[in-house]
Short mmCIF file of C-alpha atoms and ligand atoms in Angstrom, two decimals:
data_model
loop_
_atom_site.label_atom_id
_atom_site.label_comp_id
_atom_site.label_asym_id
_atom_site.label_seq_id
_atom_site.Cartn_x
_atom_site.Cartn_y
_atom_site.Cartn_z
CA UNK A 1 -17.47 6.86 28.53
CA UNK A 2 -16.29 10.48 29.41
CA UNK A 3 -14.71 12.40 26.61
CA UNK A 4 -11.14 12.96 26.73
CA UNK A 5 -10.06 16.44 27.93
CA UNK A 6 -6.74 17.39 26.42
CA UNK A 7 -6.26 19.76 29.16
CA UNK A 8 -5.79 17.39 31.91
CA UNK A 9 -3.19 14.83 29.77
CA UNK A 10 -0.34 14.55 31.43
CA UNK A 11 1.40 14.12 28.25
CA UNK A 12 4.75 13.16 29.49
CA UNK A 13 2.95 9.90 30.67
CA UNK A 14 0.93 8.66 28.14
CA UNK A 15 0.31 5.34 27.59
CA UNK A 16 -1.55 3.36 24.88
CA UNK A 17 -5.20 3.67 25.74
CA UNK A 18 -8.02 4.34 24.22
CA UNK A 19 -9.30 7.60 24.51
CA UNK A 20 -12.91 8.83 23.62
CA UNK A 21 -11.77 11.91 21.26
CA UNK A 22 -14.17 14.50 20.75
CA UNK A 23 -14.56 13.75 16.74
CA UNK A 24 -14.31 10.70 14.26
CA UNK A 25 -14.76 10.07 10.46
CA UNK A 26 -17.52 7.82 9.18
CA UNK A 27 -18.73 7.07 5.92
CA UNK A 28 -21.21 4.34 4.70
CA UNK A 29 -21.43 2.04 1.62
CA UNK A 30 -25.19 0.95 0.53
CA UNK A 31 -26.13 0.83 -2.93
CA UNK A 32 -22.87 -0.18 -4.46
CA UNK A 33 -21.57 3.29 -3.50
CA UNK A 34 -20.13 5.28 -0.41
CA UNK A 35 -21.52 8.00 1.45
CA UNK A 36 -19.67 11.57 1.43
CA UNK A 37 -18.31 10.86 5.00
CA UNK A 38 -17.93 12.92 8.02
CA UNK A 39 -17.03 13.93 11.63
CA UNK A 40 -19.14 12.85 14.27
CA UNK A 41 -19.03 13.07 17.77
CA UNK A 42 -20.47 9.86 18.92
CA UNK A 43 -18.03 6.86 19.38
CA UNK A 44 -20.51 3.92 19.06
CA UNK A 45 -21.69 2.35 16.17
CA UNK A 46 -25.25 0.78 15.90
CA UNK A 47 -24.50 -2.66 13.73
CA UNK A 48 -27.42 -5.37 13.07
CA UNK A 49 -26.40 -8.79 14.57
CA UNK A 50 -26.07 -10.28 11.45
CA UNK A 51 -23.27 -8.25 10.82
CA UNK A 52 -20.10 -10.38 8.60
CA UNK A 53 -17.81 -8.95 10.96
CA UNK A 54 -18.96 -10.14 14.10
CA UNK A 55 -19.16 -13.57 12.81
CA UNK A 56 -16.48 -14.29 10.13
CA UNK A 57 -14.43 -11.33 10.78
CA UNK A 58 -14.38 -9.27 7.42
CA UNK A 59 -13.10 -6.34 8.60
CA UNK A 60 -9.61 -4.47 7.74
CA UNK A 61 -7.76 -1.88 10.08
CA UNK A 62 -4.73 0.41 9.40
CA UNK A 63 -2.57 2.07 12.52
CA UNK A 64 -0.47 5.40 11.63
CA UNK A 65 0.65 8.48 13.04
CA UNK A 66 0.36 11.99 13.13
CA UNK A 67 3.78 13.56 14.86
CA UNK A 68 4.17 17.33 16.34
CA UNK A 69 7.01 19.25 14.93
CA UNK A 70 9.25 21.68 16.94
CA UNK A 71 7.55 24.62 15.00
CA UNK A 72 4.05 23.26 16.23
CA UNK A 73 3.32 21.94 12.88
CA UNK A 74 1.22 18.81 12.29
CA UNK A 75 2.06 15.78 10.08
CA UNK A 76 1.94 12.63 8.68
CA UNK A 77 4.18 10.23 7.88
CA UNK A 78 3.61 8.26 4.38
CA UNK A 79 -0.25 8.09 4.98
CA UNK A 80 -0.32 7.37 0.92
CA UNK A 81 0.90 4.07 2.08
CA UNK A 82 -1.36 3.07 5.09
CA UNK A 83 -4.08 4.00 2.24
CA UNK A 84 -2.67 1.57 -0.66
CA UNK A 85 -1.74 -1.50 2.15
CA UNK A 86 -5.36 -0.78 3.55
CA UNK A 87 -6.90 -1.34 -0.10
CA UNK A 88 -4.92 -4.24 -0.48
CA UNK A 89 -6.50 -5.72 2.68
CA UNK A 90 -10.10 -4.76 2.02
CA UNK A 91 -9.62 -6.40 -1.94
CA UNK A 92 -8.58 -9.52 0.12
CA UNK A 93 -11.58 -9.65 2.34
CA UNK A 94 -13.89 -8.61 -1.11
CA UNK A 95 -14.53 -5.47 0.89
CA UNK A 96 -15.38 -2.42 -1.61
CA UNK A 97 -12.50 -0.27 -2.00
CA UNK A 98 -12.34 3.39 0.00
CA UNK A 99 -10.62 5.89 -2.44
CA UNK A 100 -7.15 6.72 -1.10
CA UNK A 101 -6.96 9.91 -1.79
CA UNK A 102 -10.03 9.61 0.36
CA UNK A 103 -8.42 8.09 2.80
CA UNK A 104 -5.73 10.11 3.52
CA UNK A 105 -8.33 13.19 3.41
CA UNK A 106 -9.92 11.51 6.20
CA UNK A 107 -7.01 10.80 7.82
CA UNK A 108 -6.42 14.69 8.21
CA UNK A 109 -9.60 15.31 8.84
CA UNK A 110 -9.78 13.58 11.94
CA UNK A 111 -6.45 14.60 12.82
CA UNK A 112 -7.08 18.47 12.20
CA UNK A 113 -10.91 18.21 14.55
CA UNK A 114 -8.63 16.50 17.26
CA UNK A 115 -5.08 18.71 16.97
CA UNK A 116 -5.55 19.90 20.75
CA UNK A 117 -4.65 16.00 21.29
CA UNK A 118 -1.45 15.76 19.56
CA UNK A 119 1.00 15.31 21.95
CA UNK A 120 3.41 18.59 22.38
CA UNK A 121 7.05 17.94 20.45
CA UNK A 122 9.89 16.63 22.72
CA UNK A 123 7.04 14.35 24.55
CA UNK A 124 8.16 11.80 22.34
CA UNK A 125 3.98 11.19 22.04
CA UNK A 126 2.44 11.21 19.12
CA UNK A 127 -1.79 10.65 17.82
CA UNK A 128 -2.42 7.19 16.87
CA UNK A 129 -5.02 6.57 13.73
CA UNK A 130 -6.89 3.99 13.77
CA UNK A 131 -8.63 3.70 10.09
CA UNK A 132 -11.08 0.83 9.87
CA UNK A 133 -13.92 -0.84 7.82
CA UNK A 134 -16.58 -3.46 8.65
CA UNK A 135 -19.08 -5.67 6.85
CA UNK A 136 -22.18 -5.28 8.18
CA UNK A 137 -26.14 -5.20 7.48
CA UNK A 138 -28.74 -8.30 7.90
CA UNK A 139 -26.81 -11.06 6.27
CA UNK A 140 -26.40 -14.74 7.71
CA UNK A 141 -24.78 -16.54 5.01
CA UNK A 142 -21.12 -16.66 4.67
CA UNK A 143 -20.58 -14.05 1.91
CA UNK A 144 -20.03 -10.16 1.68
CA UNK A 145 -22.00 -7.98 3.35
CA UNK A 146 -24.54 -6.07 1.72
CA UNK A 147 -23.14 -2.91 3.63
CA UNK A 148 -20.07 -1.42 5.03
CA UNK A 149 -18.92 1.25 7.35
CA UNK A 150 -15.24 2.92 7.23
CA UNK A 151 -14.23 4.75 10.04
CA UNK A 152 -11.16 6.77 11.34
CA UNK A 153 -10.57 7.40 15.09
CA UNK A 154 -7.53 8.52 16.98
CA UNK A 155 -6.09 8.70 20.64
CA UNK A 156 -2.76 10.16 21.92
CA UNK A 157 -0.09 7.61 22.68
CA UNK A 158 3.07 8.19 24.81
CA UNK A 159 6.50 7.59 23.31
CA UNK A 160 6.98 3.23 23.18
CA UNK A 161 10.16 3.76 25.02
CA UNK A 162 10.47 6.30 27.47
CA UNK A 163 14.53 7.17 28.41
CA UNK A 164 16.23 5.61 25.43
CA UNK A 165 15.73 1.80 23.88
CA UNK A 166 15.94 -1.06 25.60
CA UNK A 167 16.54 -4.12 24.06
CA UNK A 168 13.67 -7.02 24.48
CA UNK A 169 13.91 -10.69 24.04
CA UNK A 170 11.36 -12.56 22.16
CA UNK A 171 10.72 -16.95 22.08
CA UNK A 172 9.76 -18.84 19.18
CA UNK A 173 6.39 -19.58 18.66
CA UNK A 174 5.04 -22.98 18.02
CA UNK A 175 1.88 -21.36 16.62
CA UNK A 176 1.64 -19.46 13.04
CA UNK A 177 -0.17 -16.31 12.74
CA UNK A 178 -1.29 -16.60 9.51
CA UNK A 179 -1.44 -19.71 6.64
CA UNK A 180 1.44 -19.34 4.10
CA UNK A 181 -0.96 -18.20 1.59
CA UNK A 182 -3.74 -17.04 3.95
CA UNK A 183 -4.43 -13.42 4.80
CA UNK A 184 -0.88 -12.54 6.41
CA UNK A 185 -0.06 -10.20 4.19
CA UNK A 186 -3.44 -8.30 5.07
CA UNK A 187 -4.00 -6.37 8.19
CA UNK A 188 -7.16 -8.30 8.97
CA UNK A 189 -8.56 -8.94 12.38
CA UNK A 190 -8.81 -12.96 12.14
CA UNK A 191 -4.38 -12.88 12.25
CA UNK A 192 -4.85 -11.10 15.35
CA UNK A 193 -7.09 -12.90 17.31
CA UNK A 194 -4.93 -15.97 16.08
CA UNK A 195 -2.02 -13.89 17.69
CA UNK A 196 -3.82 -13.44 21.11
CA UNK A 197 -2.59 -17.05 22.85
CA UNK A 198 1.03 -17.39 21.50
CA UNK A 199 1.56 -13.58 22.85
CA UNK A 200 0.33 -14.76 26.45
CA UNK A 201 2.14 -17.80 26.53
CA UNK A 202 5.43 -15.71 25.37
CA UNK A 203 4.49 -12.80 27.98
CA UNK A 204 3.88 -15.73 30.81
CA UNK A 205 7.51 -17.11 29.89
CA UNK A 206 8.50 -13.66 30.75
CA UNK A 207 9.22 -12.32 27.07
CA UNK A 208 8.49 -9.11 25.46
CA UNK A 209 6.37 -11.34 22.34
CA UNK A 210 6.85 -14.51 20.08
CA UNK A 211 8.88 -14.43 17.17
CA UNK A 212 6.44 -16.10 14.61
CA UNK A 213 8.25 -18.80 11.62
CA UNK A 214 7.21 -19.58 8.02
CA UNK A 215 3.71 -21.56 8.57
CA UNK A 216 5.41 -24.22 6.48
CA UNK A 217 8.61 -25.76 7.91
CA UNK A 218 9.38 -23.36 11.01
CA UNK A 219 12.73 -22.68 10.00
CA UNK A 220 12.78 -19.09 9.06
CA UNK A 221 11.66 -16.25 10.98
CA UNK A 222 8.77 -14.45 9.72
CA UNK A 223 7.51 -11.63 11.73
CA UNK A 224 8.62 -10.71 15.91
CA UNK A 225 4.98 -10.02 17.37
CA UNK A 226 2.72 -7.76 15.73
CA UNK A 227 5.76 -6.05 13.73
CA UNK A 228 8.50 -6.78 11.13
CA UNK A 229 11.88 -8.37 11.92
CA UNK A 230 15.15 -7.15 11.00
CA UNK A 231 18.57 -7.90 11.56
CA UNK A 232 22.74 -6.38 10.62
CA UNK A 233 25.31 -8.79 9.08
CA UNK A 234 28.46 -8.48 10.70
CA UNK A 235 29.45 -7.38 7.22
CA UNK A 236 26.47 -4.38 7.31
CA UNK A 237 23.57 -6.05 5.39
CA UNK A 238 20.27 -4.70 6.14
CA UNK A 239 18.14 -8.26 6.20
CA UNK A 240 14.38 -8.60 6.71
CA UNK A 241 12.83 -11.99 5.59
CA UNK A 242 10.48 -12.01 2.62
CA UNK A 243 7.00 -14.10 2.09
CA UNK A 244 3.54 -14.14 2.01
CA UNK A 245 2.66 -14.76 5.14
CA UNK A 246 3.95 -11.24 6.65
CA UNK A 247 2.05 -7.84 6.73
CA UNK A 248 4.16 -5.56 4.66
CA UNK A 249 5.80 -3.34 6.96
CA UNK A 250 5.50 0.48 6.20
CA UNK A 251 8.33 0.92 8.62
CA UNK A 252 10.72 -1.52 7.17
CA UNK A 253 9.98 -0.48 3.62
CA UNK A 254 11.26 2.93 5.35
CA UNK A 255 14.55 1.20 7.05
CA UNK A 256 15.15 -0.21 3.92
CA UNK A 257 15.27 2.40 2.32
CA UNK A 258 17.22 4.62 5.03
CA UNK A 259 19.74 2.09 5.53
CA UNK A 260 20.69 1.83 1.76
CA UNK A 261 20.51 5.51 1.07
CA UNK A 262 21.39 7.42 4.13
CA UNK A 263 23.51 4.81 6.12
CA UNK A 264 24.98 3.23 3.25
CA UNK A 265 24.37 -0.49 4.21
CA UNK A 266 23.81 -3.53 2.16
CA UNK A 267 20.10 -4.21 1.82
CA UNK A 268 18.68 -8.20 1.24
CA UNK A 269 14.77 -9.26 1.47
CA UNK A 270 15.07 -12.95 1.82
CA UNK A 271 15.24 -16.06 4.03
CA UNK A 272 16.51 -15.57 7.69
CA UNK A 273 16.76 -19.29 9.15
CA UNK A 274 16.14 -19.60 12.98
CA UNK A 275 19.18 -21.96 12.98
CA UNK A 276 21.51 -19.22 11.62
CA UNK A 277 21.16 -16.33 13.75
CA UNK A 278 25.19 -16.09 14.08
CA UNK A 279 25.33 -13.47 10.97
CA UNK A 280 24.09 -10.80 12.83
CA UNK A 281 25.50 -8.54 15.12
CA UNK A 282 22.11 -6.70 15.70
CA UNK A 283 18.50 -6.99 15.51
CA UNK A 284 15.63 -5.45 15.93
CA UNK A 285 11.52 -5.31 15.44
CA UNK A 286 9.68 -2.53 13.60
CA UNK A 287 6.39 -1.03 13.66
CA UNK A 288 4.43 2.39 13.59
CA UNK A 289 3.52 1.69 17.38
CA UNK A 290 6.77 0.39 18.63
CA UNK A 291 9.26 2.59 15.59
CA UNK A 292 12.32 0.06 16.39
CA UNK A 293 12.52 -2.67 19.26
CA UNK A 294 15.60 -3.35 20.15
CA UNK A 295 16.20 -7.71 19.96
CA UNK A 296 18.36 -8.76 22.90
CA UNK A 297 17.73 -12.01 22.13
CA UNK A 298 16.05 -15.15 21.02
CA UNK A 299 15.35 -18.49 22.72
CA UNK A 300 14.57 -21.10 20.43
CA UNK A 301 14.39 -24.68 21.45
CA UNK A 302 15.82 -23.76 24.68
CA UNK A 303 18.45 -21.90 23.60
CA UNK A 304 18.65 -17.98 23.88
CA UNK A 305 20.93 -16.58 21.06
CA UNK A 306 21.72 -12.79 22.02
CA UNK A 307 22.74 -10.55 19.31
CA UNK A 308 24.26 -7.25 20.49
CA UNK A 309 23.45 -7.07 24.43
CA UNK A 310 20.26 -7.85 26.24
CA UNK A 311 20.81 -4.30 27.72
CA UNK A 312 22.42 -1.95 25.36
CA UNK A 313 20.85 -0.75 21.82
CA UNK A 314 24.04 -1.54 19.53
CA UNK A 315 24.95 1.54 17.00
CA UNK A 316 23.27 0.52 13.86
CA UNK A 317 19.89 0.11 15.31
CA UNK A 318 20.12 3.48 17.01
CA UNK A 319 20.74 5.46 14.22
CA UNK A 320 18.39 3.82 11.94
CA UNK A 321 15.79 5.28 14.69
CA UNK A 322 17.20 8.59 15.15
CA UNK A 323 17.26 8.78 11.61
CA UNK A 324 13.58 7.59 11.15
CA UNK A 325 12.06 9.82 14.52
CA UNK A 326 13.84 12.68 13.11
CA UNK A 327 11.70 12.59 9.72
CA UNK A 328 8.77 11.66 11.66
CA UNK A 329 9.24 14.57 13.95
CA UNK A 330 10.35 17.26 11.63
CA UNK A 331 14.18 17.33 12.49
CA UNK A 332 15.80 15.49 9.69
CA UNK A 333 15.05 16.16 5.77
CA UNK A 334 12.47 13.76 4.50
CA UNK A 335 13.00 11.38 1.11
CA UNK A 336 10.50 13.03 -1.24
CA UNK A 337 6.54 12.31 -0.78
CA UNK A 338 7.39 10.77 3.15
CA UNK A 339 5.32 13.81 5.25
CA UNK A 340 2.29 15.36 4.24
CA UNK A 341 1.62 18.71 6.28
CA UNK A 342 -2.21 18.45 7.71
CA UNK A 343 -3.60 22.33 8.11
C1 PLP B 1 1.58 -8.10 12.23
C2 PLP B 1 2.26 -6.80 12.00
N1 PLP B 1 3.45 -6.79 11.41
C3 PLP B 1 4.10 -5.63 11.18
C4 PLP B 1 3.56 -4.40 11.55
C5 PLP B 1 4.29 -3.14 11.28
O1 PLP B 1 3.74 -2.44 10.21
P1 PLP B 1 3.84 -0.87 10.10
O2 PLP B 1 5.30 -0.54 10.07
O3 PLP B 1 3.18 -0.52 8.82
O4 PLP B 1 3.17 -0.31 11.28
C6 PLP B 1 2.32 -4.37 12.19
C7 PLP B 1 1.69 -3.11 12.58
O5 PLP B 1 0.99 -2.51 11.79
C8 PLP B 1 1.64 -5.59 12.41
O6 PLP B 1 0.45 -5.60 13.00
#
């Protein structure tokens, strides 16, 4: 693959594609310890066949952001986060643990060799990280691998909407994503490839994804595609549902917090039955890639319930994103410890 050339990105027109970047982290764990770690150039990785992540998938990813400010300053957005969520994963999968402050040193790293690709500010792009590790070595039997690699890449990634939100409509699922107390809450590859099918069936019905409910009954709504569900009360609650099953958003835990503190909403983590979608007057999806997805609606059984408009963002939802983009960006005063500078 050619390298990328950040001189002939037309940045206004990025999409989400990967990108051969001139540099990338990797360190190794052999011996019951990890390497040092650093930037190479070379974007393939030689793995033996016997590898535990090519056949039983243990192998945890993370997916964050670095964001250009209008003073052409570089940074991060809660990275300490990505780094705790991402040894919560690896623990899951008995994967050895990757210091976080190492991590997030990584993180910069990788973002710092690269800056020439972070989109310019007002693009609305921003550099997507892709942290990962992998089992691997010559091991057959189903058990940890007697080696590991963790590695950090990135590619620039044009703004998710481009001329304002537009509001999306999403179907139930009849499939789960994860097992109620299976490996949901971990951003492990297995709950994607599990997500692959109900996504093209709800893309071939001509929706934006599948709104995935509890693995146990299929009454409440657990997570809209690969990202966290939220929705206003007509009385201004902030509600996202709450269980095992669902990766724990960095975003929401961010809306949460903005919509109790600088919106002054209600806040509630609980139950949101499929059945009783009338409470809210908006709703939305969130995720690093996506920030907030506007719901239009949902069809369940047949039935599409719309919540605001199936065209127009409603008011809530929009300034819970300006609010978040503007502390991603640089624009709006962040809550304590949310950016980290990389220089
Ligand atoms: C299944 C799933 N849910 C939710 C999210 C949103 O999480 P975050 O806000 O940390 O990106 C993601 C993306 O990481 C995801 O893959």
């Amino acid at each position: 693959m050619v390298k990328a050339d950040a001189s002939k990105l037309d940045w206004n027109n990025l999409g989400f594609e990967y990108m051969d970047l001139p540099y990338r982290f990797l360190a190794t764990w052999k011996d019951g310890k990890w390497s040092e770690g650093e930037l190479t150039e070379d974007n393939t990785l030689h793995i033996s066949e016997a590898s535990t992540i090519l056949h039983y998938g243990q192998g945890a990813f993370e997916g964050l952001k670095a964001y250009r400010t209008p003073d052409d300053k570089l940074q991060l957005f809660r990275p300490d986060q990505n780094a705790k969520r991402f040894h919560n994963s690896c623990e899951r999968l008995l994967m050895p643990a990757f210091p976080e402050d190492k991590f997030v040193e990584a993180v910069k790293k990788v973002v710092k060799a690269n800056a020439d690709f972070v989109p310019p500010y007002g693009t609305g792009g921003t550099l997507y990280i892709r942290p990962l590790m992998i089992g691997v070595g010559d091991q057959i039997g189903v058990s940890p691998a007697p080696e590991y690699l963790f590695t950090v890449f990135a590619q620039p990634v044009g703004a998710y909407f481009k001329g304002g939100m537009t509001p999306m409509n999403f179907t139930t699922s009849q499939y789960d994503r994860a097992a109620h107390k299976g490996t949901g809450e971990a951003k492990v590859g297995g709950n994607y490839a599990a997500s692959l099918l109900p996504h093209q069936n709800a893309s071939a019905n001509g929706f934006a994804d599948c709104v995935y409910l509890d693995p146990v009954e299929h009454k409440k709504i657990e997570e809209a595609g690969a990202a966290n569900f939220f929705g206003i009360t007509k009385d201004d609650v902030f509600v996202t549902p709450k269980s095992p099953s669902i990766l724990p958003s960095v975003t929401k835990y961010s809306l949460l917090w903005l919509a109790e503190h600088r919106l002054g909403l209600g806040t509630e983590q609980g139950d949101v039955y499929i059945d009783q979608l009338d409470r809210f007057k908006e709703a939305g999806a969130c995720g690093t890639a996506a920030v907030i997805a506007p719901i239009g609606g949902i069809e369940h059984e047949g039935n599409l319930h719309v919540f605001y408009s199936e065209t127009e963002v409603g008011p809530v939802t929009q300034k819970l994103y300006d609010e978040l983009t503007g502390i991603q960006f640089g624009t709006v005063e962040a809550p304590e410890n949310w950016v980290q500078q990389v220089d």
